[in-house]
Short mmCIF file of C-alpha atoms and ligand atoms in Angstrom, two decimals:
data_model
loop_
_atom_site.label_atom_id
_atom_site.label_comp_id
_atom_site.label_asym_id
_atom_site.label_seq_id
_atom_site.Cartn_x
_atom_site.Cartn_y
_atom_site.Cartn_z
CA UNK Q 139 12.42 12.49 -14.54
CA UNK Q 140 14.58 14.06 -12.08
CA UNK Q 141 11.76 14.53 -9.12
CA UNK Q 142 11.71 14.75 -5.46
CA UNK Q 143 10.18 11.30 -4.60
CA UNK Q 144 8.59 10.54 -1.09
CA UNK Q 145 7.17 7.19 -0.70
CA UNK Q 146 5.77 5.77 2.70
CA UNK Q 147 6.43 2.40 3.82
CA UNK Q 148 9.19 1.78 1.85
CA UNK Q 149 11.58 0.31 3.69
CA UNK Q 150 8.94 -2.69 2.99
CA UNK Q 151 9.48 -5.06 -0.37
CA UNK Q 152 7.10 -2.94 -2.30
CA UNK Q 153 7.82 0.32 -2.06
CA UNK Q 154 11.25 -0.55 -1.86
CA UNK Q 155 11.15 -2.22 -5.03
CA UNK Q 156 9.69 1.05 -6.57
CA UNK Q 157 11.99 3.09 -4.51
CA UNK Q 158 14.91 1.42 -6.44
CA UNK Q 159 12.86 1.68 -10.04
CA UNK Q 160 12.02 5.28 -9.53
CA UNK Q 161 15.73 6.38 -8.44
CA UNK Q 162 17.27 4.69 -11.61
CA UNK Q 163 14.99 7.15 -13.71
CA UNK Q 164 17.39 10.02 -12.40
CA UNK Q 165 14.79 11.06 -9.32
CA UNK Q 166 16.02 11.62 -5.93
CA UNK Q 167 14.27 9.46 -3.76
CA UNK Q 168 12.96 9.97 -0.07
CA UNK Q 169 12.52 6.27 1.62
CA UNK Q 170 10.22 6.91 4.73
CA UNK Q 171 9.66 4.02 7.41
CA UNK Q 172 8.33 3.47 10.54
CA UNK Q 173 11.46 1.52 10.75
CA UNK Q 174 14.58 3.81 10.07
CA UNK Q 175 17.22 1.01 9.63
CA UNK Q 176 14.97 -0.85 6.61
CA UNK Q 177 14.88 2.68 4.89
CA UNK Q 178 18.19 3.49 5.34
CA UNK Q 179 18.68 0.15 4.18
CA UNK Q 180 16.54 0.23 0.57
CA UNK Q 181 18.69 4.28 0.53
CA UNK Q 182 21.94 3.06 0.67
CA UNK Q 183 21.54 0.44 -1.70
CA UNK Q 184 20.66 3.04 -4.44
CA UNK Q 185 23.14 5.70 -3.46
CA UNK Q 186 25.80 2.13 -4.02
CA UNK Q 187 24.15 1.95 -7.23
CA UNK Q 188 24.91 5.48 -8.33
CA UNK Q 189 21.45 6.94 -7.34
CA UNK Q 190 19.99 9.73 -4.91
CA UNK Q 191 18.28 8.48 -1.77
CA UNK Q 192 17.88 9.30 2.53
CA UNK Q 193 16.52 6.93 4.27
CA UNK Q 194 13.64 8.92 6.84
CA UNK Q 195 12.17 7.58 10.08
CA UNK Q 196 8.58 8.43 9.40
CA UNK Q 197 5.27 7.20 11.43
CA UNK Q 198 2.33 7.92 8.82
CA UNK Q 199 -0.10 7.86 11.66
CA UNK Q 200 1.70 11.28 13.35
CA UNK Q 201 1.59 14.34 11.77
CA UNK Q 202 4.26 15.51 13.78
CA UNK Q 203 6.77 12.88 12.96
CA UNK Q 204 6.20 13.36 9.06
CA UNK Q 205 6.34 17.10 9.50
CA UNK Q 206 9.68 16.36 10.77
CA UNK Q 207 10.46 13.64 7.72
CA UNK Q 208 9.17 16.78 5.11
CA UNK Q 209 11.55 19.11 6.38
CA UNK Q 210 14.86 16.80 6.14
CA UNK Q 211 13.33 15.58 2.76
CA UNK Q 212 13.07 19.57 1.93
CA UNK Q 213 16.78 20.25 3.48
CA UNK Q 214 18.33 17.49 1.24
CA UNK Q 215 16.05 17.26 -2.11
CA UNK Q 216 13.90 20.53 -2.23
CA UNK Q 217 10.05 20.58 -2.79
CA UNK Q 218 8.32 17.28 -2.74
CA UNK Q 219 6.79 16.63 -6.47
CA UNK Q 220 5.26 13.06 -5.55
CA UNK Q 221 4.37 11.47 -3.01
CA UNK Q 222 3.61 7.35 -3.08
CA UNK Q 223 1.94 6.02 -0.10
CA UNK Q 224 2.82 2.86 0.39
CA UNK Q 225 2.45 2.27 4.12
CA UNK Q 226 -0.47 -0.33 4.84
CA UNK Q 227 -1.06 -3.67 6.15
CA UNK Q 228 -3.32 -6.18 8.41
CA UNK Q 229 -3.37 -7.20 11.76
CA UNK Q 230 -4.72 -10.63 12.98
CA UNK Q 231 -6.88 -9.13 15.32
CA UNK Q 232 -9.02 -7.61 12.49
CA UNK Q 233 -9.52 -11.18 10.72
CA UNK Q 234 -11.96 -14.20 11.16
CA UNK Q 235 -10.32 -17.99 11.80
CA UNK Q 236 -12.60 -19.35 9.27
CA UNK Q 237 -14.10 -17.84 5.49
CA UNK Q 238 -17.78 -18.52 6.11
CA UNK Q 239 -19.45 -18.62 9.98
CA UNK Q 240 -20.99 -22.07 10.36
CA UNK Q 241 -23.46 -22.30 13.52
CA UNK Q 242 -21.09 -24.85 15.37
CA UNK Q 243 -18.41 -22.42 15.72
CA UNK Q 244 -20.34 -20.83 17.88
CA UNK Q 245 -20.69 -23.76 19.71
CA UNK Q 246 -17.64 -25.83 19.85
CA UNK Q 247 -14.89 -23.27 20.15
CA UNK Q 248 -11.68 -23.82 20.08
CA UNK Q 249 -8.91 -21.52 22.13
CA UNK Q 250 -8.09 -18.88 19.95
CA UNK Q 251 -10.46 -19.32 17.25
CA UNK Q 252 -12.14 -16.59 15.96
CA UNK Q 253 -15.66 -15.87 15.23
CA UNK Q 254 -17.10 -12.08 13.12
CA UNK Q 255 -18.45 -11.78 16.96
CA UNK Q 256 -15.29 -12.37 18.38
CA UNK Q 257 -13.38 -9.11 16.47
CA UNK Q 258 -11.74 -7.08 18.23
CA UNK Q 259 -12.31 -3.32 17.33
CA UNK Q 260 -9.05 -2.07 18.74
CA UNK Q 261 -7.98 -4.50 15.60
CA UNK Q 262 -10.62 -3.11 13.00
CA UNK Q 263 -9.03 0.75 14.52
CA UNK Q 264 -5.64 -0.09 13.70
CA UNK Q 265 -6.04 -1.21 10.63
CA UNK Q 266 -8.34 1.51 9.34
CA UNK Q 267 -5.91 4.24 10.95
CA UNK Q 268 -2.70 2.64 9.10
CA UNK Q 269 -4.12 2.09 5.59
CA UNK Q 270 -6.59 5.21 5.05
CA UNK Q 271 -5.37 7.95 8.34
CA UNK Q 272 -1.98 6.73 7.18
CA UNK Q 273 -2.35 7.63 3.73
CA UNK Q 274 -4.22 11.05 4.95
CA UNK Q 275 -1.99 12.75 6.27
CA UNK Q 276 1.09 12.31 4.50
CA UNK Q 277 -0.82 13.67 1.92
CA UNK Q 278 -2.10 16.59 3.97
CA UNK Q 279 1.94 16.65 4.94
CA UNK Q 280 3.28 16.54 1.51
CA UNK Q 281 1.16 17.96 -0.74
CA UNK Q 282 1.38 21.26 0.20
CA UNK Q 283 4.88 21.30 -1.65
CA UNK Q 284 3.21 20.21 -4.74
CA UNK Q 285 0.36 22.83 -4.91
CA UNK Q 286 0.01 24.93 -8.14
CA UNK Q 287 3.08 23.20 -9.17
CA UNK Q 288 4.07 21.36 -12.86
CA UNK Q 289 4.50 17.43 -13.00
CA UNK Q 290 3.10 16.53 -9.20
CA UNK Q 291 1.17 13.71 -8.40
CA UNK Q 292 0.31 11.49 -5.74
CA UNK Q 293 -0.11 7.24 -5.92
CA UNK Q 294 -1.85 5.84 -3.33
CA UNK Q 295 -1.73 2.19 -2.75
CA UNK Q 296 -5.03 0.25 -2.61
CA UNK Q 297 -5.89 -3.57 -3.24
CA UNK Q 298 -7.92 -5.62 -5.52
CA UNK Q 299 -9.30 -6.61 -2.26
CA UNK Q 300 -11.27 -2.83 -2.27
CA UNK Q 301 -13.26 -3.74 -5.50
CA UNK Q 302 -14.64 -7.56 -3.92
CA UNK Q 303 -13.84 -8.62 -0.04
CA UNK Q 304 -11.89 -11.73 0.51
CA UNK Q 305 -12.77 -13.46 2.85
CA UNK Q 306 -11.56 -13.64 6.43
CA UNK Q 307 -9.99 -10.08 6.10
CA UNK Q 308 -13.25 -7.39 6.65
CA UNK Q 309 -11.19 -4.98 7.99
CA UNK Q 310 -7.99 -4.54 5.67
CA UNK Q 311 -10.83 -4.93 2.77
CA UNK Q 312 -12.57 -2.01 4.04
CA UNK Q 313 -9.50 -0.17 4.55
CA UNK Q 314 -8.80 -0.45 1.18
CA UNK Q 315 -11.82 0.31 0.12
CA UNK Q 316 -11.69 3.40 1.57
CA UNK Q 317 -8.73 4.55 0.14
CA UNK Q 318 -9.77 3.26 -3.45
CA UNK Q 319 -12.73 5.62 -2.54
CA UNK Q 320 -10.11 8.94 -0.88
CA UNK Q 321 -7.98 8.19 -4.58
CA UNK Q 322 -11.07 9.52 -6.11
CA UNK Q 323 -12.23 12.42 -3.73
CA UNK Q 324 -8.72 13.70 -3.79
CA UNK Q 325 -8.41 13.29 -7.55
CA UNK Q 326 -11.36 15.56 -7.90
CA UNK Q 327 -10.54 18.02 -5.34
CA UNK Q 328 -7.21 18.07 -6.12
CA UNK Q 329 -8.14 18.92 -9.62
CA UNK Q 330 -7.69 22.73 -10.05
CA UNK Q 331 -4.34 23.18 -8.67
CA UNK Q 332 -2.45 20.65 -10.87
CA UNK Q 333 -1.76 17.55 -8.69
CA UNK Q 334 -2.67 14.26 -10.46
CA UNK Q 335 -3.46 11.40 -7.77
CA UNK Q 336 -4.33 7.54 -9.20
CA UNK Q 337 -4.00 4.39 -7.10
CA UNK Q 338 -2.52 0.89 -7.50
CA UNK Q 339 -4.75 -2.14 -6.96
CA UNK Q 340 -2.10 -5.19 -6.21
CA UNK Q 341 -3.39 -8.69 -6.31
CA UNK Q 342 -1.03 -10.95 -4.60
CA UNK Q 343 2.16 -10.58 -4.11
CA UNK Q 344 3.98 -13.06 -1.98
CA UNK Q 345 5.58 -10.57 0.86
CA UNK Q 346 6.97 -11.16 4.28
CA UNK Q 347 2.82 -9.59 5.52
CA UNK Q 348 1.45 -12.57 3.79
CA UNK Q 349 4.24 -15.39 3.40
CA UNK Q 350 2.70 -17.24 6.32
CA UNK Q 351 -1.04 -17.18 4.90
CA UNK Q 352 -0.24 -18.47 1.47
CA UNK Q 353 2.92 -20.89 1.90
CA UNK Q 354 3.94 -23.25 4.03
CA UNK Q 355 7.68 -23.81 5.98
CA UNK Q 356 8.61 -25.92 3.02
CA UNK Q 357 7.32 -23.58 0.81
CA UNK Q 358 4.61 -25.35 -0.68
CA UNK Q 359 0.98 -23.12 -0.84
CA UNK Q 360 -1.66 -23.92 1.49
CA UNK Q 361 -5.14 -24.12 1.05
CA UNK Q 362 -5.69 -20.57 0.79
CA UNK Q 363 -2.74 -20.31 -1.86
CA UNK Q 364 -3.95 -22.75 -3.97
CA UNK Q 365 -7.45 -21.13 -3.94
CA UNK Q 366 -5.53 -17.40 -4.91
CA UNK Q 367 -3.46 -18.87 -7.73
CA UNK Q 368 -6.85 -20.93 -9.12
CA UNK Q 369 -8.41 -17.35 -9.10
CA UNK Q 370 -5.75 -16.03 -10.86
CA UNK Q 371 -6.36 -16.72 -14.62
CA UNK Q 372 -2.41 -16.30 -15.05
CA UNK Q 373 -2.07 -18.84 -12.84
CA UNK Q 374 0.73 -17.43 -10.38
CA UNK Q 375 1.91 -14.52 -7.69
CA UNK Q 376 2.72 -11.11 -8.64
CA UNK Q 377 6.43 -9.92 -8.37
CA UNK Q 378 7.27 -6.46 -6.66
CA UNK Q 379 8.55 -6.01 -10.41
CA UNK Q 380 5.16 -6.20 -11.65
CA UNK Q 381 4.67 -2.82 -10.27
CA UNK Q 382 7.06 -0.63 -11.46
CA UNK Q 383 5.43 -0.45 -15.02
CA UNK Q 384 2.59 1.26 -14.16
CA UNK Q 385 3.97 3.07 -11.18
CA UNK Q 386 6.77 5.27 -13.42
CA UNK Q 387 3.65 5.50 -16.37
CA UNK Q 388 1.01 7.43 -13.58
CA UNK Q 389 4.17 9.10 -12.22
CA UNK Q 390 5.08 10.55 -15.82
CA UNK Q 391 3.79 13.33 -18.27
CA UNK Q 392 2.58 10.21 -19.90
CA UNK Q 393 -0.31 10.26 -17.43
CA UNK Q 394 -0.71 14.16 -17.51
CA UNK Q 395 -4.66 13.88 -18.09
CA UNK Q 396 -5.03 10.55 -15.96
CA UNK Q 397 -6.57 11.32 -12.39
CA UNK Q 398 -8.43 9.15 -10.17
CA UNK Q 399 -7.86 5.51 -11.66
CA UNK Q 400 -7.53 2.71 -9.38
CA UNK Q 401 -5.52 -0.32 -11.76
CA UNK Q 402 -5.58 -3.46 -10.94
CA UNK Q 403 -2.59 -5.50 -11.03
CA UNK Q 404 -3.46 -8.87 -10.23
CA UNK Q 405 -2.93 -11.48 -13.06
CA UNK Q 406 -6.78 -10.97 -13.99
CA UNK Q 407 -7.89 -11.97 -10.48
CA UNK Q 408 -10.36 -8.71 -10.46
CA UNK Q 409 -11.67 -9.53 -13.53
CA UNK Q 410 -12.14 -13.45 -12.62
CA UNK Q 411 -15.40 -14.63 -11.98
CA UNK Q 412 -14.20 -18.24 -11.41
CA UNK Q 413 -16.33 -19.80 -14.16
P1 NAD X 299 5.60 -4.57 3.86
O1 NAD X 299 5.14 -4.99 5.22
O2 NAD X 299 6.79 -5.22 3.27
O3 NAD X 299 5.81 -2.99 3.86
C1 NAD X 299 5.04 -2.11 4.62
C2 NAD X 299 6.01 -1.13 5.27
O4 NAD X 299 5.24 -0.15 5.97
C3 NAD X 299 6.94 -1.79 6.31
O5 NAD X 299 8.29 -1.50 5.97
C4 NAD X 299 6.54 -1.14 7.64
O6 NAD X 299 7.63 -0.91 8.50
C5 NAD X 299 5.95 0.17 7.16
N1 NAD X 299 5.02 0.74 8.15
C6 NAD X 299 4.12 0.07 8.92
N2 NAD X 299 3.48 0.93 9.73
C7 NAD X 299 3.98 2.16 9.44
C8 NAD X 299 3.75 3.45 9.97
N3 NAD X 299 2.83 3.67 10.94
N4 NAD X 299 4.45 4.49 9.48
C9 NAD X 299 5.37 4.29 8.51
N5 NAD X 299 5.65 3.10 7.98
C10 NAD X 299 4.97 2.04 8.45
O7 NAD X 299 4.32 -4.72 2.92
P2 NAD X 299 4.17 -4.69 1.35
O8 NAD X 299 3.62 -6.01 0.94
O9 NAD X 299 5.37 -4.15 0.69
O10 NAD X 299 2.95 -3.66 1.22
C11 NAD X 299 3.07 -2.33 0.74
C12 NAD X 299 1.67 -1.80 0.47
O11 NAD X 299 1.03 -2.60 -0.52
C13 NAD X 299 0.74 -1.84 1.69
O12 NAD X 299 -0.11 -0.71 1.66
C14 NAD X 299 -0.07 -3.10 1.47
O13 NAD X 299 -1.30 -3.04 2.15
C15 NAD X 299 -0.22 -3.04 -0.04
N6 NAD X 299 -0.57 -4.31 -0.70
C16 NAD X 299 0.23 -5.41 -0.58
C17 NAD X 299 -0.14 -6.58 -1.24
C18 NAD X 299 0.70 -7.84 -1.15
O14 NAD X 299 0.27 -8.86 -1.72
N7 NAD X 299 1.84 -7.81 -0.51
C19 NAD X 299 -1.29 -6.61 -2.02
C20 NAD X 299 -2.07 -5.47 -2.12
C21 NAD X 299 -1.69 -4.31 -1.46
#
């Protein structure tokens, strides 16, 4: 392909993973993280493996910092053509103790436990800011390269979680809504100058974010895992792998007239209605 690659958050197992996928297609690849040593990390194993990365401290939550991270990207690769924004998570702050609110929690409470009332909105802030801000304005950043340009395009990185709210998690599955939602709006007003931009909905992927929710120390699931994979009609956890399909298909001339998808990767959990 031989493109100038930014992704965000990618000194983190998913972006990483694509990092590495898109940089053995012949692209040179820009790893930007919050955390410089875990992008320099995911860039020097590629440039071992014969590829072309720099690893970029980037915060996607300050335009300054990224304007910084586009001009070393510019200095050592040239003019952005994609841009993958990667950088997202949850906090526990933004997430309820139990799935449903029963009228005894309200009662008997526990140290620690948390009720819908109980949220903290300094919790539901930062998790809005890093999913949707922090896939604004790297984009605001970044796509000025790309403008009126051939072969650009932007991925943005939702969840499966933006098309039906699991429980427990209001905030990150609002987040992600409203990204699912930006995909589109920038899709369309992106539309006249040449710069595709689609989304990826993971399902579950079993990641150091969520280890803790979903296994156990011995790594057997708990109660919540065995609930995900029963949802899952294929019956298991995605793989960082599973993504990279998909990810080089939107980011090629294969997808030239694709614009404003959101795909769900999830093992059919999307598409599961439990019965
Ligand atoms: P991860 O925690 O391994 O990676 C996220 C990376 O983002 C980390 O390296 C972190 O340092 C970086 N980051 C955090 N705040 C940042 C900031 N302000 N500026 C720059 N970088 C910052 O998580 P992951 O599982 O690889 O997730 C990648 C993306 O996929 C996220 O958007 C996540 O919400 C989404 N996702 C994950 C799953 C899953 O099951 N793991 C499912 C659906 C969607």
């Amino acid at each position: 392909m031989n493109k100038t690659i930014v992704l965000t958050g990618a000194g983190g197992v998913l972006c990483g993973t694509l990092a590495k996928a898109l940089a053995k297609e012949g692209n040179k690849i820009a790893v930007l993280d919050l955390r410089k040593e875990a992008a320099d990390a995911i860039a020097d194993e590629i440039n071992r493996e014969g590829g072309k990365a720099i690893g970029v401290a980037a915060n996607v939550l300050e335009k300054d910092s990224l304007q910084h991270a586009k001009k070393e990207v510019n200095n050592a690769f040239g003019l952005c053509d994609i841009l993958i924004n990667g950088a997202g998570g949850n906090h526990p702050l933004g997430t309820t103790s139990n799935p449903f609110l029963q009228a005894e929690d309200l009662v008997n409470k526990t140290e620690g436990f948390k009720t819908f009332f109980d949220l903290d909105p300094s919790g539901i802030q930062f998790v809005f800011n890093l999913n949707f801000i922090g896939t604004l304005l790297p984009t605001q950043i970044f796509a000025e390269d790309m403008v009126g340009r051939k072969g650009c395009s932007i991925l943005n990185i939702s969840s499966m979680n933006a098309f039906t709210p699991l429980t427990k998690i209001p905030a990150y599955s609002g987040a992600k809504a409203a990204v699912s939602n930006f995909t589109q709006w920038l899709a369309v007003h992106f539309s006249k100058v040449g710069i595709r931009v689609n989304a990826l909905a993971p399902g579950f992927f079993l990641t150091d974010q969520n280890r803790a929710l979903l296994t156990n120390s011995d790594g057997s699931l708990t109660p919540r895992g065995i609930q995900i994979i029963e949802q899952t009609p294929m019956g298991k956890f995605g793989e960082p792998e599973h993504l990279v399909g998909t990810t080089l298909w939107l980011c090629s001339e294969g997808a030239s007239f694709v614009t404003g998808v959101v795909i769900p990767i999830d093992g059919g959990f999307s598409a599961y209605s439990g019965v």
